């Protein structure tokens, strides 16, 4: 990005309860997880960034570039360590609409498909931006440009509709320096309302995607630019302009160092009622201490949903390998900063779903302890549609919330009870069958085992609880176990 060569200087709402990773092998072990009610406990140390972030309900992502998808060292590290992907350049305006009205998703799809084939979610980047506009857009102005922006948002979001976790709808619209105002650009010249028009267009184009404003040099709470963005988000929330999240790029360097009030910035925005995310993290010099500080600041803010580093290895960075800004060196080795990040993530407390309940010495969880079953790949929860209670109601996934139609208890008979009935794998069901709601009984088709890899298997057929897609209302099924993210579940 042209203006950010040396810049001065991203979750989903965390439930009001908390989540536990399903590291459970039996009722007794499940109990060990659940009886820690009311207590914080240090998470079991996970050995990758994604898994350790997942322990507190967050993600750890990276920018992925098609330029490196043929490099097995790159893909091996990226696949093992990260569970969120942002295409570094491939979903930008010049890549996706090189000629007006002619969309090209070749490279966007390459990154998207790599991510999804490896069980990762995708952040879309970016729909409306003054930079990396194709030539035809650069030459437009006024209503022609405004309409082109709207058409672009609609075209790109339609292609990925239902499959993107969050979009950076508008990128870098504020000016550096002391004004706290908008950056001048051809988009800004179409009228000050261009940003809210972009967000309203985006909401209609894909109601399931979280809609983010993303910028750099917005890390220091006292900076005029930070305050300018803050006022815009505050105004949007007050007026009902749809915005779900704010991305802090967080490119830290000598001119724009990590600020000591970074946590204040994250929490202040979160208090407006939006998720916050660290979306393009890199730190020139790769200070382990600074990386740990950034992670700890995110962990301290409930609505800080995740962290993305802007590349995998130093050699992949837009800053060049000499800047040493990432967590892996150019040979693919873990750097001290990697260890600092992993340790910080693993030190994060996990807290049980019902903080007010006393610890129970029982070997089975209290029947009153409720939790949601949140799918790791989809980030959504098992849900009885419209709170239906009829036998045969087919379960779906939906955005996690706190209503009873997503609340389960785990009975001593290994039953998953909800709405007075039970999660049931239809008698004789095979892979691909949808699970249903049914009167509780003691049959093995209502028994569910929680496995150490996060899968949940049915007692009758040993098939894995699964989702077939990530969007709201996608079916919940049983399927041949493969351990991928669409078959991994957490208690949330
Ligand atoms: O792929 C072409 C290559 O074929 C050509 O020969 C070469 C000649 O210039 O250009 C190559 O494309 C470059 C592309 O990166 C892929 O390497 C572009 O010139 C170059 O401009 C582009 O830079 C990207 C930059 O955004 C553009 O604004 C960086 O990779 C990317 O990391 C950077 O990412 C931005 C975020 O989107 C927004 N926030 C800041 C961040 C860092 O600047």
XYZ file of C-alpha atoms and ligand atoms in Angstrom:
535
model
C 0.000 0.000 0.000
C 1.484 3.155 -1.261
C 0.916 5.342 1.785
C 2.056 2.801 4.268
C 5.572 1.975 3.282
C 6.726 3.166 6.671
C 3.488 3.560 8.559
C 3.401 5.594 11.792
C 2.183 3.822 13.937
C -8.991 -8.620 14.450
C -13.949 -12.312 16.583
C -16.646 -12.753 16.875
C -18.265 -11.634 20.019
C -17.002 -13.727 22.794
C -19.980 -15.236 24.512
C -20.922 -13.884 27.883
C -20.112 -17.300 29.184
C -16.938 -18.907 28.081
C -15.798 -21.851 26.113
C -13.893 -24.995 26.814
C -12.028 -26.981 24.253
C -13.481 -30.455 24.032
C -10.455 -32.366 25.200
C -12.630 -35.057 26.487
C -12.474 -38.809 26.260
C -15.277 -39.964 28.515
C -17.989 -38.745 30.790
C -15.519 -38.714 33.615
C -13.038 -36.637 31.701
C -15.771 -34.366 30.442
C -16.650 -33.857 34.026
C -13.117 -32.836 34.758
C -13.542 -30.091 32.177
C -16.921 -28.953 33.352
C -16.553 -29.112 37.099
C -14.046 -26.303 36.966
C -17.033 -24.005 37.050
C -16.435 -20.672 38.595
C -12.705 -21.042 38.259
C -10.213 -19.947 35.722
C -7.752 -22.540 34.701
C -4.690 -22.376 32.562
C -5.388 -23.944 29.233
C -3.624 -27.119 28.291
C -0.611 -26.044 26.319
C -1.315 -26.305 22.637
C 1.560 -26.625 20.221
C 0.399 -24.428 17.351
C -0.685 -20.814 17.157
C -4.163 -21.618 15.878
C -4.860 -24.282 18.468
C -3.566 -22.172 21.321
C -5.641 -19.167 20.242
C -8.648 -21.448 19.867
C -8.442 -22.283 23.556
C -9.755 -18.833 24.372
C -12.208 -18.801 21.450
C -9.942 -16.777 19.184
C -8.206 -17.446 15.891
C -4.630 -16.951 14.785
C -4.341 -16.197 11.100
C -1.931 -15.229 8.372
C -1.960 -13.498 5.034
C -1.610 -16.054 2.266
C -0.284 -15.280 -1.188
C -0.776 -17.375 -4.305
C 2.868 -16.631 -5.056
C 3.870 -19.162 -2.395
C 1.172 -21.827 -2.647
C 3.578 -24.020 -4.625
C 6.164 -23.819 -1.847
C 5.675 -26.826 0.402
C 7.628 -25.334 3.290
C 5.300 -22.333 3.235
C 2.093 -24.338 2.951
C 3.189 -26.839 5.591
C 3.853 -24.108 8.133
C 0.762 -22.143 7.201
C -1.462 -25.192 7.370
C -0.100 -26.366 10.703
C 0.002 -23.068 12.537
C -2.846 -20.841 11.379
C -6.615 -21.249 11.337
C -7.645 -18.029 9.599
C -6.527 -16.870 6.164
C -6.500 -13.427 4.542
C -5.616 -13.289 0.841
C -2.715 -10.837 0.734
C -3.629 -9.325 -2.658
C -5.966 -11.728 -4.424
C -9.345 -10.315 -3.391
C -8.402 -6.686 -3.901
C -10.169 -4.549 -6.476
C -7.521 -4.785 -9.193
C -7.426 -8.571 -8.833
C -11.161 -9.215 -8.790
C -12.450 -6.654 -11.324
C -9.564 -5.948 -13.707
C -11.995 -4.645 -16.324
C -15.171 -2.876 -15.370
C -17.993 -5.342 -14.963
C -15.721 -8.331 -15.645
C -14.940 -10.147 -12.455
C -12.005 -12.502 -12.092
C -11.825 -14.758 -9.070
C -9.043 -17.050 -10.271
C -6.503 -16.130 -7.641
C -9.011 -15.228 -4.969
C -10.454 -18.697 -5.339
C -7.003 -20.277 -5.191
C -6.401 -18.794 -1.763
C -9.980 -19.371 -0.676
C -9.948 -23.015 -1.759
C -6.590 -23.668 -0.131
C -7.953 -22.255 3.100
C -11.195 -24.159 3.031
C -9.636 -27.432 1.941
C -7.465 -27.133 5.002
C -10.313 -26.305 7.362
C -9.565 -22.620 7.759
C -11.853 -19.632 7.721
C -11.254 -16.655 5.450
C -11.165 -12.914 6.024
C -11.963 -11.081 2.802
C -9.641 -8.183 1.972
C -10.755 -5.687 0.693
C -13.764 -4.190 -1.140
C -13.418 -0.400 -1.154
C -9.978 1.185 -1.018
C -8.194 4.125 -2.589
C -5.232 1.890 -3.436
C -4.822 -1.030 -5.818
C -7.726 0.190 -7.910
C -7.632 -1.021 -11.504
C -6.959 1.668 -14.083
C -10.579 1.943 -15.140
C -11.660 2.722 -11.583
C -8.881 5.231 -11.014
C -10.215 7.255 -13.912
C -13.799 7.360 -12.635
C -15.342 10.002 -10.407
C -18.665 11.155 -9.056
C -21.734 8.978 -9.443
C -19.998 6.736 -11.966
C -17.383 5.831 -9.354
C -19.974 5.504 -6.593
C -21.982 3.108 -8.727
C -18.853 1.206 -9.683
C -17.980 0.802 -6.005
C -21.452 -0.538 -5.228
C -21.343 -2.866 -8.214
C -17.913 -4.115 -7.176
C -19.016 -4.868 -3.624
C -22.076 -6.697 -4.916
C -20.106 -8.689 -7.469
C -17.354 -9.869 -5.160
C -19.559 -10.548 -2.165
C -22.038 -12.495 -4.302
C -19.251 -14.808 -5.435
C -18.193 -15.603 -1.875
C -21.605 -15.168 -0.255
C -21.965 -17.200 2.937
C -18.344 -18.302 2.891
C -16.380 -15.390 4.270
C -16.023 -14.947 8.019
C -15.429 -11.206 7.815
C -14.855 -8.668 5.057
C -12.657 -5.612 5.262
C -15.386 -3.608 3.586
C -13.515 -0.323 3.636
C -9.758 -0.050 3.962
C -7.615 2.911 5.038
C -10.105 5.713 4.536
C -8.664 8.065 7.155
C -5.784 10.494 6.786
C -2.487 10.250 8.604
C -1.366 13.231 10.636
C -3.257 15.491 12.962
C -6.522 16.114 11.130
C -8.466 13.079 12.320
C -10.384 13.382 9.062
C -10.825 11.417 5.915
C -8.045 10.743 3.447
C -8.511 12.504 0.145
C -9.210 10.020 -2.599
C -11.448 9.570 -5.583
C -13.855 7.622 -3.367
C -13.941 10.374 -0.752
C -14.692 12.874 -3.507
C -17.908 11.024 -4.281
C -19.290 12.267 -0.959
C -18.629 11.708 2.728
C -21.299 9.024 2.882
C -19.326 6.642 0.654
C -18.229 4.535 3.634
C -21.692 3.972 5.014
C -23.007 3.255 1.537
C -20.292 0.615 1.223
C -21.315 -0.976 4.539
C -25.031 -0.935 3.762
C -24.341 -2.468 0.363
C -22.166 -5.135 1.954
C -24.762 -6.101 4.552
C -27.357 -6.683 1.858
C -24.892 -8.564 -0.329
C -23.920 -11.099 2.350
C -25.805 -10.874 5.643
C -23.659 -13.656 7.121
C -20.307 -11.941 6.801
C -19.011 -9.723 9.551
C -18.355 -6.265 8.161
C -15.126 -4.562 9.222
C -13.472 -1.198 8.846
C -9.707 -1.756 8.555
C -6.861 0.755 8.910
C -3.243 1.350 9.962
C -1.845 3.919 12.366
C -4.939 3.529 14.478
C -3.164 1.699 17.308
C -2.287 4.671 19.496
C -5.382 5.718 21.388
C -4.427 9.383 21.488
C -3.626 9.677 17.788
C -5.956 11.928 15.821
C -6.468 9.207 13.233
C -7.524 6.692 15.886
C -9.955 9.193 17.324
C -11.345 9.973 13.900
C -12.070 6.323 13.187
C -13.514 5.929 16.672
C -15.964 8.775 16.081
C -17.030 7.249 12.787
C -17.709 3.839 14.338
C -19.539 5.480 17.243
C -21.672 7.410 14.784
C -22.384 4.291 12.728
C -23.492 2.367 15.801
C -25.717 5.238 16.919
C -27.350 5.577 13.524
C -27.656 1.885 12.793
C -25.180 1.788 9.921
C -24.193 -1.880 9.783
C -20.663 -2.416 11.107
C -19.518 -5.453 13.083
C -15.800 -5.097 13.523
C -12.756 -2.889 13.356
C -9.437 -4.189 12.095
C -6.183 -2.797 13.424
C -3.495 -3.535 10.875
C -0.727 -2.997 13.432
C 2.319 -2.690 11.227
C 4.780 -1.705 13.935
C 8.180 -0.182 13.219
C 10.510 2.544 14.416
C 8.282 5.318 13.143
C 5.103 3.723 14.366
C 6.048 1.701 17.433
C 3.753 -0.475 19.491
C 2.023 2.009 21.811
C 1.652 1.364 25.522
C -2.027 2.333 25.286
C -2.781 -0.277 22.619
C -5.006 -2.244 24.982
C -6.983 0.919 25.688
C -7.500 1.373 21.970
C -8.777 -2.191 21.519
C -11.068 -2.063 24.541
C -12.410 1.407 23.701
C -13.509 0.310 20.260
C -14.887 -2.967 21.637
C -16.971 -0.955 24.080
C -18.743 0.601 21.115
C -20.234 -2.828 20.456
C -17.971 -4.097 17.692
C -15.485 -6.924 17.501
C -11.887 -5.867 17.208
C -9.162 -7.810 15.420
C -5.478 -7.388 14.734
C -5.464 -7.882 11.007
C -1.995 -7.372 9.512
C 0.469 -7.703 12.343
C 4.166 -7.403 11.674
C 6.859 -5.912 13.888
C 10.058 -4.700 12.295
C 12.926 -6.412 14.062
C 10.619 -9.112 15.351
C 10.819 -8.260 19.065
C 9.539 -11.212 21.086
C 8.549 -8.885 23.896
C 6.484 -6.671 21.624
C 4.801 -9.665 20.023
C 3.893 -10.976 23.485
C 2.564 -7.551 24.472
C 0.313 -7.452 21.424
C -1.033 -10.932 22.146
C -1.628 -10.146 25.809
C -3.479 -6.965 24.884
C -5.784 -8.888 22.592
C -6.346 -11.579 25.204
C -7.284 -8.906 27.727
C -10.158 -7.660 25.559
C -13.088 -10.068 25.349
C -14.127 -8.855 21.915
C -10.639 -9.070 20.440
C -11.488 -12.050 18.288
C -8.169 -12.891 16.712
C -4.768 -11.959 15.380
C -3.457 -12.219 11.825
C 0.198 -11.815 10.911
C 0.884 -10.302 7.497
C 2.742 -13.283 6.094
C 4.309 -16.537 7.254
C 8.111 -16.275 6.935
C 10.248 -13.157 6.923
C 10.992 -13.790 3.267
C 7.272 -13.604 2.488
C 6.796 -10.168 4.037
C 5.934 -7.064 2.015
C 8.671 -5.404 4.090
C 11.386 -7.757 2.852
C 13.245 -10.413 4.796
C 15.719 -7.900 6.176
C 13.014 -6.352 8.326
C 12.668 -9.670 10.151
C 9.054 -8.785 10.991
C 7.296 -12.162 11.242
C 7.227 -15.276 13.427
C 9.186 -17.623 11.124
C 12.577 -16.842 9.633
C 13.269 -17.128 5.937
C 14.280 -20.762 6.400
C 10.930 -21.556 7.983
C 12.324 -21.825 11.512
C 10.373 -20.634 14.515
C 11.790 -17.388 15.876
C 11.903 -16.288 19.528
C 8.853 -14.165 18.756
C 6.976 -17.325 17.809
C 7.700 -18.892 21.172
C 6.695 -15.702 22.945
C 3.383 -15.620 21.111
C 2.668 -19.296 21.723
C 3.490 -18.996 25.410
C 1.287 -15.943 25.781
C -1.605 -17.702 24.085
C -1.147 -20.821 26.190
C -1.056 -18.791 29.385
C -4.501 -17.442 28.606
C -7.052 -18.718 31.081
C -9.950 -20.805 29.934
C -13.053 -20.370 31.963
C -15.953 -22.739 32.227
C -19.405 -22.060 30.811
C -21.201 -21.269 34.067
C -19.006 -19.082 36.251
C -21.473 -18.957 39.107
C -21.806 -22.679 39.753
C -19.686 -24.232 42.456
C -17.165 -26.887 41.575
C -18.711 -30.297 41.846
C -16.845 -33.385 43.036
C -19.102 -35.514 40.889
C -17.649 -37.601 38.099
C -20.399 -36.409 35.790
C -21.222 -32.824 34.950
C -24.039 -31.129 36.704
C -27.209 -31.532 34.619
C -27.788 -27.829 35.009
C -24.483 -26.917 33.402
C -25.326 -25.840 29.886
C -23.087 -25.223 26.933
C -23.346 -24.709 23.227
C -21.753 -26.969 20.657
C -19.740 -24.651 18.476
C -18.277 -25.970 15.247
C -14.658 -24.990 14.806
C -14.777 -24.651 11.019
C -18.006 -22.692 10.873
C -17.737 -20.731 14.091
C -21.452 -21.374 14.546
C -23.488 -23.402 17.026
C -25.811 -26.400 16.855
C -29.316 -24.972 16.861
C -32.866 -26.298 16.874
C -34.530 -24.181 14.169
C -36.951 -21.684 15.671
C -36.732 -23.608 18.957
C -38.717 -26.477 17.462
C -39.256 -29.393 19.833
C -41.078 -31.898 17.632
C -39.556 -35.327 17.193
C -37.675 -35.385 13.922
C -36.670 -31.717 13.982
C -33.444 -31.508 12.012
C -30.572 -29.632 13.627
C -28.770 -26.796 11.883
C -25.927 -24.475 12.759
C -26.563 -20.824 13.395
C -24.774 -17.796 14.861
C -24.127 -18.637 18.498
C -26.431 -16.966 20.983
C -27.651 -17.574 24.491
C -31.163 -18.893 23.879
C -32.263 -22.367 25.018
C -32.448 -23.747 21.480
C -28.641 -23.835 21.468
C -28.196 -24.920 25.097
C -27.177 -28.503 25.786
C -26.556 -30.499 28.908
C -24.571 -33.716 28.917
C -26.341 -36.388 30.913
C -24.776 -39.316 32.709
C -26.044 -41.546 29.913
C -23.879 -39.555 27.470
C -27.005 -37.923 26.082
C -26.897 -34.380 24.740
C -30.144 -32.932 26.018
C -31.768 -29.775 24.681
C -35.282 -28.344 24.979
C -36.316 -31.398 27.015
C -35.346 -33.774 24.199
C -32.155 -35.361 22.921
C -29.717 -35.142 20.044
C -30.433 -38.307 18.106
C -28.723 -40.053 15.217
C -31.609 -41.712 13.343
C -31.665 -45.493 13.744
C -29.522 -47.188 11.121
C -28.208 -43.835 9.849
C -25.159 -43.723 7.618
C -22.642 -41.033 6.779
C -24.345 -37.851 5.631
C -27.554 -38.324 7.616
C -28.840 -35.276 9.452
C -29.119 -35.515 13.216
C -32.476 -34.819 14.776
C -34.312 -34.010 17.983
C -36.085 -36.958 19.619
C -37.546 -38.069 22.924
C -34.676 -39.083 25.171
C -34.044 -42.796 25.725
C -31.124 -45.017 26.575
C -30.293 -46.255 23.060
C -26.742 -45.971 21.808
C -27.885 -43.726 18.940
C -28.389 -40.997 21.551
C -24.994 -41.538 23.149
C -22.226 -39.130 22.170
C -18.532 -39.493 22.957
C -16.213 -36.509 23.157
C -12.790 -37.283 21.748
C -9.443 -35.712 22.448
C -9.146 -34.360 18.899
C -12.348 -32.340 19.310
C -14.621 -34.702 17.427
C -17.895 -36.003 18.843
C -18.844 -39.541 17.838
C -22.150 -41.342 18.008
C -22.425 -44.462 20.189
C -24.393 -46.456 17.611
C -22.334 -45.937 14.497
C -19.104 -44.221 15.604
C -19.645 -41.544 12.944
C -18.603 -37.970 13.676
C -20.916 -35.036 14.319
C -20.296 -32.740 11.347
C -21.521 -29.754 9.403
C -21.776 -29.750 5.636
C -21.152 -26.006 5.211
C -20.351 -23.009 7.357
C -23.292 -20.722 6.702
C -26.298 -20.129 8.932
C -28.877 -22.960 8.649
C -26.340 -25.458 7.284
C -27.269 -29.034 8.245
C -25.689 -30.885 11.149
C -24.984 -34.471 10.162
C -23.049 -37.539 11.113
C -20.219 -38.375 8.754
C -17.219 -40.594 8.333
C -14.631 -39.162 10.696
C -11.719 -37.258 9.194
C -10.879 -34.890 12.030
C -11.202 -31.745 9.935
C -12.513 -28.486 11.341
C -16.079 -29.151 10.212
C -16.029 -32.162 12.555
C -14.395 -30.470 15.546
C -16.515 -28.971 18.292
C -15.995 -26.823 21.331
C -18.221 -26.129 24.295
C -19.029 -22.473 24.182
O 2.753 -9.796 -8.946
C 3.304 -8.631 -9.542
C 4.447 -9.007 -10.425
O 4.016 -9.819 -11.473
C 5.092 -7.747 -10.958
O 6.183 -8.064 -11.695
C 5.481 -6.864 -9.820
C 6.081 -5.567 -10.301
O 5.740 -4.477 -9.528
O 4.369 -6.565 -9.034
C 3.770 -7.701 -8.468
O 2.667 -7.320 -7.718
C 2.946 -6.738 -6.461
C 2.141 -7.479 -5.424
O 2.317 -6.875 -4.177
C 2.527 -8.943 -5.308
O 3.832 -9.039 -4.880
C 2.560 -5.300 -6.488
O 3.405 -4.573 -7.367
C 2.672 -4.708 -5.130
O 2.132 -3.398 -5.152
C 1.883 -5.536 -4.158
O 2.091 -5.033 -2.876
C 1.101 -5.352 -1.930
C 0.569 -4.088 -1.325
O -0.356 -4.395 -0.302
C -0.109 -3.244 -2.364
O -0.767 -2.194 -1.823
C 1.713 -6.233 -0.868
O 2.039 -7.507 -1.419
C 0.731 -6.432 0.276
O 1.388 -7.058 1.344
C 0.239 -5.084 0.752
O -0.701 -5.316 1.758
C -1.225 -4.123 2.376
C -2.656 -4.402 2.732
O -3.374 -4.819 1.601
C -3.300 -3.183 3.348
N -2.535 -2.702 4.488
C -1.122 -2.502 4.242
C -0.478 -3.746 3.670
C 1.013 -3.546 3.471
O 1.279 -2.530 2.567
